[in-house]
CSV table of C-alpha atoms in Angstrom, one decimal:
chain,number,residue,atom,x,y,z
G,8,GLU,CA,10.0,11.8,-3.7
G,9,THR,CA,6.4,11.4,-1.6
G,10,GLY,CA,7.8,13.7,1.5
G,11,VAL,CA,7.5,10.9,3.7
G,12,THR,CA,10.5,9.7,5.5
G,13,GLN,CA,11.0,6.8,7.6
G,14,SER,CA,13.8,6.0,10.2
G,15,PRO,CA,15.8,3.9,10.7
G,16,THR,CA,16.0,2.6,7.1
G,17,HIS,CA,17.6,-1.0,8.5
G,18,LEU,CA,17.7,-2.6,11.7
G,19,ILE,CA,18.2,-6.0,13.4
G,20,LYS,CA,16.8,-7.0,16.5
G,21,THR,CA,16.6,-10.1,18.9
G,22,ARG,CA,13.5,-12.0,19.2
G,23,GLY,CA,11.5,-11.1,22.4
G,24,GLN,CA,12.9,-7.3,21.9
G,25,GLN,CA,11.0,-4.3,21.3
G,26,VAL,CA,11.4,-1.9,18.2
G,27,THR,CA,10.2,1.7,17.5
G,28,LEU,CA,9.9,2.7,13.9
G,29,ARG,CA,9.3,6.3,13.2
G,30,CYS,CA,7.4,8.3,10.5
G,31,SER,CA,7.5,11.8,9.4
G,32,SER,CA,4.0,12.2,7.3
G,33,GLN,CA,3.9,14.7,4.3
G,34,SER,CA,3.3,18.2,5.0
G,35,GLY,CA,-0.3,19.0,5.7
G,36,HIS,CA,-1.3,15.2,5.7
G,37,ASN,CA,-3.7,14.2,8.8
G,38,THR,CA,-3.9,10.2,8.1
G,39,VAL,CA,-1.0,8.0,8.7
G,40,SER,CA,-1.1,4.0,7.7
G,41,TRP,CA,1.1,1.4,8.5
G,42,TYR,CA,1.7,-1.5,6.4
G,43,GLN,CA,3.9,-4.6,7.0
G,44,GLN,CA,5.4,-6.3,3.6
G,45,ALA,CA,7.1,-9.5,3.8
G,46,LEU,CA,9.3,-10.6,0.9
G,47,GLY,CA,7.5,-11.4,-2.2
G,48,GLN,CA,3.8,-10.2,-1.0
G,49,GLY,CA,1.8,-7.3,-1.1
G,50,PRO,CA,1.7,-4.6,1.8
G,51,GLN,CA,-0.5,-5.9,4.8
G,52,PHE,CA,-2.5,-3.1,6.6
G,53,ILE,CA,-1.6,-3.0,10.1
G,54,PHE,CA,-3.6,0.2,11.4
G,55,GLN,CA,-4.3,3.8,10.6
G,56,TYR,CA,-4.3,6.9,12.6
G,57,TYR,CA,-6.6,9.7,11.9
G,58,ARG,CA,-5.8,13.2,14.1
G,59,GLU,CA,-4.2,11.3,16.6
G,60,GLU,CA,-6.9,8.6,17.1
G,61,GLU,CA,-6.7,5.1,15.7
G,62,ASN,CA,-9.2,4.7,13.4
G,63,GLY,CA,-8.6,1.0,11.5
G,64,ARG,CA,-6.7,-1.8,12.3
G,65,GLY,CA,-6.1,-5.1,10.4
G,66,ASN,CA,-5.3,-8.6,11.6
G,67,PHE,CA,-2.3,-7.6,13.9
G,68,PRO,CA,-1.9,-8.7,17.3
G,69,PRO,CA,-1.9,-6.3,20.2
G,70,ARG,CA,1.8,-6.2,20.4
G,71,PHE,CA,2.0,-4.0,17.4
G,72,SER,CA,0.8,-0.6,18.3
G,73,GLY,CA,1.1,3.0,17.2
G,74,LEU,CA,0.9,6.3,17.8
G,75,GLN,CA,0.3,9.7,15.8
G,76,PHE,CA,1.6,13.0,17.3
G,77,PRO,CA,-0.1,16.5,16.9
G,78,ASN,CA,2.3,17.4,13.9
G,79,TYR,CA,1.1,14.0,12.3
G,80,SER,CA,4.2,12.1,12.5
G,81,SER,CA,3.7,8.7,13.7
G,82,GLU,CA,5.6,5.8,15.7
G,83,LEU,CA,4.9,2.0,15.2
G,84,ASN,CA,5.8,0.0,18.3
G,85,VAL,CA,6.1,-3.9,18.0
G,86,ASN,CA,6.8,-5.8,21.6
G,87,ALA,CA,8.2,-9.2,22.0
G,88,LEU,CA,9.4,-9.6,18.4
G,89,GLU,CA,9.3,-12.9,16.7
G,90,LEU,CA,11.1,-14.2,13.6
G,91,ASP,CA,7.8,-13.9,11.1
G,92,ASP,CA,8.2,-10.0,12.4
G,93,SER,CA,10.9,-9.7,9.8
G,94,ALA,CA,9.7,-7.5,6.8
G,95,LEU,CA,9.8,-3.9,5.2
G,96,TYR,CA,7.6,-1.8,7.4
G,97,LEU,CA,5.9,1.1,5.2
G,98,CYS,CA,4.2,4.1,6.5
G,99,ALA,CA,2.2,5.8,4.0
G,100,SER,CA,0.3,9.5,4.7
G,101,SER,CA,-2.8,10.9,2.9
G,102,LEU,CA,-4.9,14.0,3.5
G,103,VAL,CA,-8.4,12.4,4.4
G,104,GLY,CA,-11.7,14.4,4.8
G,105,TRP,CA,-14.8,12.8,6.5
G,106,THR,CA,-15.2,10.3,3.7
G,107,GLY,CA,-12.6,8.2,4.5
G,108,ILE,CA,-9.6,7.1,2.5
G,109,ALA,CA,-11.5,6.0,-0.6
G,110,GLY,CA,-10.8,8.7,-2.8
G,111,ASN,CA,-7.4,9.8,-1.5
G,112,THR,CA,-4.0,8.9,-2.7
G,113,ILE,CA,-1.5,7.2,-0.1
G,114,TYR,CA,2.0,8.3,-0.4
G,115,PHE,CA,4.5,5.8,0.8
G,116,GLY,CA,7.8,6.4,2.9
G,117,GLU,CA,10.8,4.4,1.6
G,118,GLY,CA,10.3,1.9,4.5
G,119,SER,CA,12.0,0.2,7.3
G,120,TRP,CA,13.7,-3.1,6.8
G,121,LEU,CA,13.5,-5.0,10.1
G,122,THR,CA,15.4,-8.4,10.5
G,123,VAL,CA,14.6,-10.5,13.8
G,124,VAL,CA,17.1,-13.1,14.5
Y,3,GLN,CA,-10.6,-9.9,2.0
Y,4,GLN,CA,-7.5,-9.5,0.2
Y,5,PRO,CA,-8.1,-8.7,-3.4
Y,6,VAL,CA,-7.1,-11.2,-6.0
Y,7,GLN,CA,-4.6,-10.2,-8.8
Y,8,SER,CA,-3.8,-12.1,-12.0
Y,9,PRO,CA,-1.8,-12.9,-13.8
Y,10,GLN,CA,0.8,-13.4,-10.8
Y,11,ALA,CA,3.8,-12.5,-13.4
Y,12,VAL,CA,4.4,-11.8,-16.8
Y,13,ILE,CA,7.1,-10.9,-19.4
Y,14,LEU,CA,7.0,-8.5,-21.9
Y,15,ARG,CA,9.0,-7.5,-24.7
Y,16,GLU,CA,9.3,-3.8,-25.5
Y,17,GLY,CA,6.2,-2.4,-27.0
Y,18,GLU,CA,3.9,-5.3,-26.2
Y,19,ASP,CA,0.7,-4.8,-24.1
Y,20,ALA,CA,-0.7,-6.1,-21.0
Y,21,VAL,CA,-3.6,-6.5,-18.6
Y,22,ILE,CA,-3.5,-6.9,-15.0
Y,23,ASN,CA,-6.3,-8.1,-13.4
Y,24,CYS,CA,-7.8,-7.3,-9.5
Y,25,SER,CA,-11.0,-8.6,-8.4
Y,26,SER,CA,-12.6,-8.7,-4.8
Y,27,SER,CA,-15.3,-10.7,-2.8
Y,28,LYS,CA,-16.4,-6.9,-1.4
Y,29,ALA,CA,-18.3,-4.4,-2.7
Y,30,LEU,CA,-15.9,-1.6,-3.3
Y,31,TYR,CA,-15.7,2.2,-2.8
Y,32,SER,CA,-12.6,2.6,-4.9
Y,33,VAL,CA,-9.8,0.8,-6.2
Y,34,HIS,CA,-5.9,2.1,-6.2
Y,35,TRP,CA,-3.4,1.0,-8.3
Y,36,TYR,CA,0.5,1.2,-7.2
Y,37,ARG,CA,3.7,0.2,-9.0
Y,38,GLN,CA,6.9,-0.8,-7.0
Y,39,LYS,CA,10.1,-1.2,-8.3
Y,40,HIS,CA,12.7,-3.6,-6.4
Y,41,GLY,CA,14.0,-2.2,-3.1
Y,42,GLU,CA,11.8,0.9,-3.4
Y,43,ALA,CA,8.6,1.9,-2.0
Y,44,PRO,CA,5.4,1.8,-4.0
Y,45,VAL,CA,4.5,4.6,-6.3
Y,46,PHE,CA,0.9,5.7,-6.9
Y,47,LEU,CA,-0.4,5.2,-10.3
Y,48,MET,CA,-4.3,6.2,-9.9
Y,49,ILE,CA,-7.7,5.7,-8.3
Y,50,LEU,CA,-10.8,4.6,-9.6
Y,51,LEU,CA,-13.9,5.8,-7.6
Y,52,LYS,CA,-17.2,5.2,-9.7
Y,53,GLY,CA,-18.1,2.1,-11.5
Y,54,GLY,CA,-17.5,2.4,-14.9
Y,55,GLU,CA,-14.7,4.9,-14.4
Y,56,GLN,CA,-11.3,4.9,-16.6
Y,57,LYS,CA,-8.7,6.6,-16.1
Y,58,GLY,CA,-5.1,6.7,-17.3
Y,59,HIS,CA,-2.0,8.7,-18.3
Y,60,ASP,CA,0.6,8.3,-20.8
Y,61,LYS,CA,0.2,4.6,-21.9
Y,62,ILE,CA,-1.0,3.1,-18.7
Y,63,SER,CA,-4.9,3.2,-18.1
Y,64,ALA,CA,-7.2,1.2,-15.7
Y,65,SER,CA,-11.3,0.4,-15.5
Y,66,PHE,CA,-13.4,-0.1,-12.5
Y,67,ASN,CA,-16.4,-2.4,-12.9
Y,68,GLU,CA,-18.3,-1.6,-9.5
Y,69,LYS,CA,-20.8,-4.2,-10.3
Y,70,LYS,CA,-18.7,-7.3,-10.7
Y,71,GLN,CA,-15.9,-5.8,-8.1
Y,72,GLN,CA,-13.3,-5.9,-10.6
Y,73,SER,CA,-10.6,-3.5,-11.9
Y,74,SER,CA,-8.0,-3.9,-15.0
Y,75,LEU,CA,-4.8,-2.0,-15.5
Y,76,TYR,CA,-3.7,-1.8,-19.0
Y,77,LEU,CA,-0.2,-1.3,-20.2
Y,78,THR,CA,0.1,-0.4,-23.8
Y,79,ALA,CA,3.3,-0.2,-25.6
Y,80,SER,CA,5.3,-1.2,-22.8
Y,81,GLN,CA,8.6,0.6,-22.0
Y,82,LEU,CA,11.7,-0.7,-19.9
Y,83,SER,CA,10.6,1.3,-17.2
Y,84,TYR,CA,7.4,-0.3,-16.5
Y,85,SER,CA,9.1,-3.2,-15.1
Y,86,GLY,CA,8.1,-3.8,-11.5
Y,87,THR,CA,5.5,-5.1,-9.2
Y,88,TYR,CA,2.0,-3.8,-9.6
Y,89,PHE,CA,-0.5,-3.9,-6.5
Y,90,CYS,CA,-4.3,-3.2,-6.9
Y,91,GLY,CA,-5.6,-1.7,-3.3
Y,92,THR,CA,-9.1,-2.0,-2.7
Y,93,VAL,CA,-11.2,0.2,-0.5
Y,94,PRO,CA,-14.4,-1.8,0.6
Y,95,LYS,CA,-17.9,-0.3,1.4
Y,96,THR,CA,-17.8,-2.1,4.9
Y,97,SER,CA,-14.6,-0.3,5.6
Y,98,TYR,CA,-13.9,2.6,3.9
Y,99,ASP,CA,-11.1,3.6,6.2
Y,100,LYS,CA,-8.3,1.2,5.0
Y,101,VAL,CA,-6.8,0.3,1.4
Y,102,ILE,CA,-6.1,-3.7,1.4
Y,103,PHE,CA,-3.7,-4.5,-1.1
Y,104,GLY,CA,-3.4,-7.6,-3.5
Y,105,PRO,CA,-0.7,-9.9,-3.6
Y,106,GLY,CA,0.9,-8.3,-6.7
Y,107,THR,CA,1.6,-8.9,-10.4
Y,108,SER,CA,5.3,-8.9,-11.4
Y,109,LEU,CA,5.8,-7.5,-14.8
Y,110,SER,CA,9.1,-7.8,-16.8
Y,111,VAL,CA,10.0,-5.7,-19.7
Y,112,ILE,CA,12.8,-7.1,-21.7
Y,113,PRO,CA,14.5,-5.4,-24.6
């Protein structure tokens, strides 16, 4: 166990709806990253939060947004859901200093399976 | 920007060795290796920070050639528990705030 918990574990939404996924990071970790993993593919970086500020973003549209709270837990929000948003969403936490994530282990949660119909 | 991994898939018998390669078009700060079993989260294996660095634990080790922007993961005397998908994650020098994962290499170890 990595100490990173995500909820919900599975959910089904209708195209056009909005979804919020939640992540509780490992105790003491100040950085949370979110990844989207489609079936049979590697995790795709969505964005990263460091001390409540977004400090890195992948090639995802603005309808993907997030928050990090003072206790370092995090949310991923997706608006106007599309069928292609169906995937496993992984949250990963790490303790990162000013040098960035290069030398820091990231610990993944079990993920939230989202199905859009 | 995504690293390239090879091979895409490999099947081994217990006790055989395997090498998984990871290559990036970008200059790298580091390379991370993870293993993911079906239906589970990726699990950390190791990070390589410096060019030429080799790390390992048990019978899994890895090397990092900074100049070639390549890393290789070595699995020796494979065990059934090694089965899974192996991902390399690269941290480019141009954006050291994110880990970019490759498409993965599926490894199956059979008795």
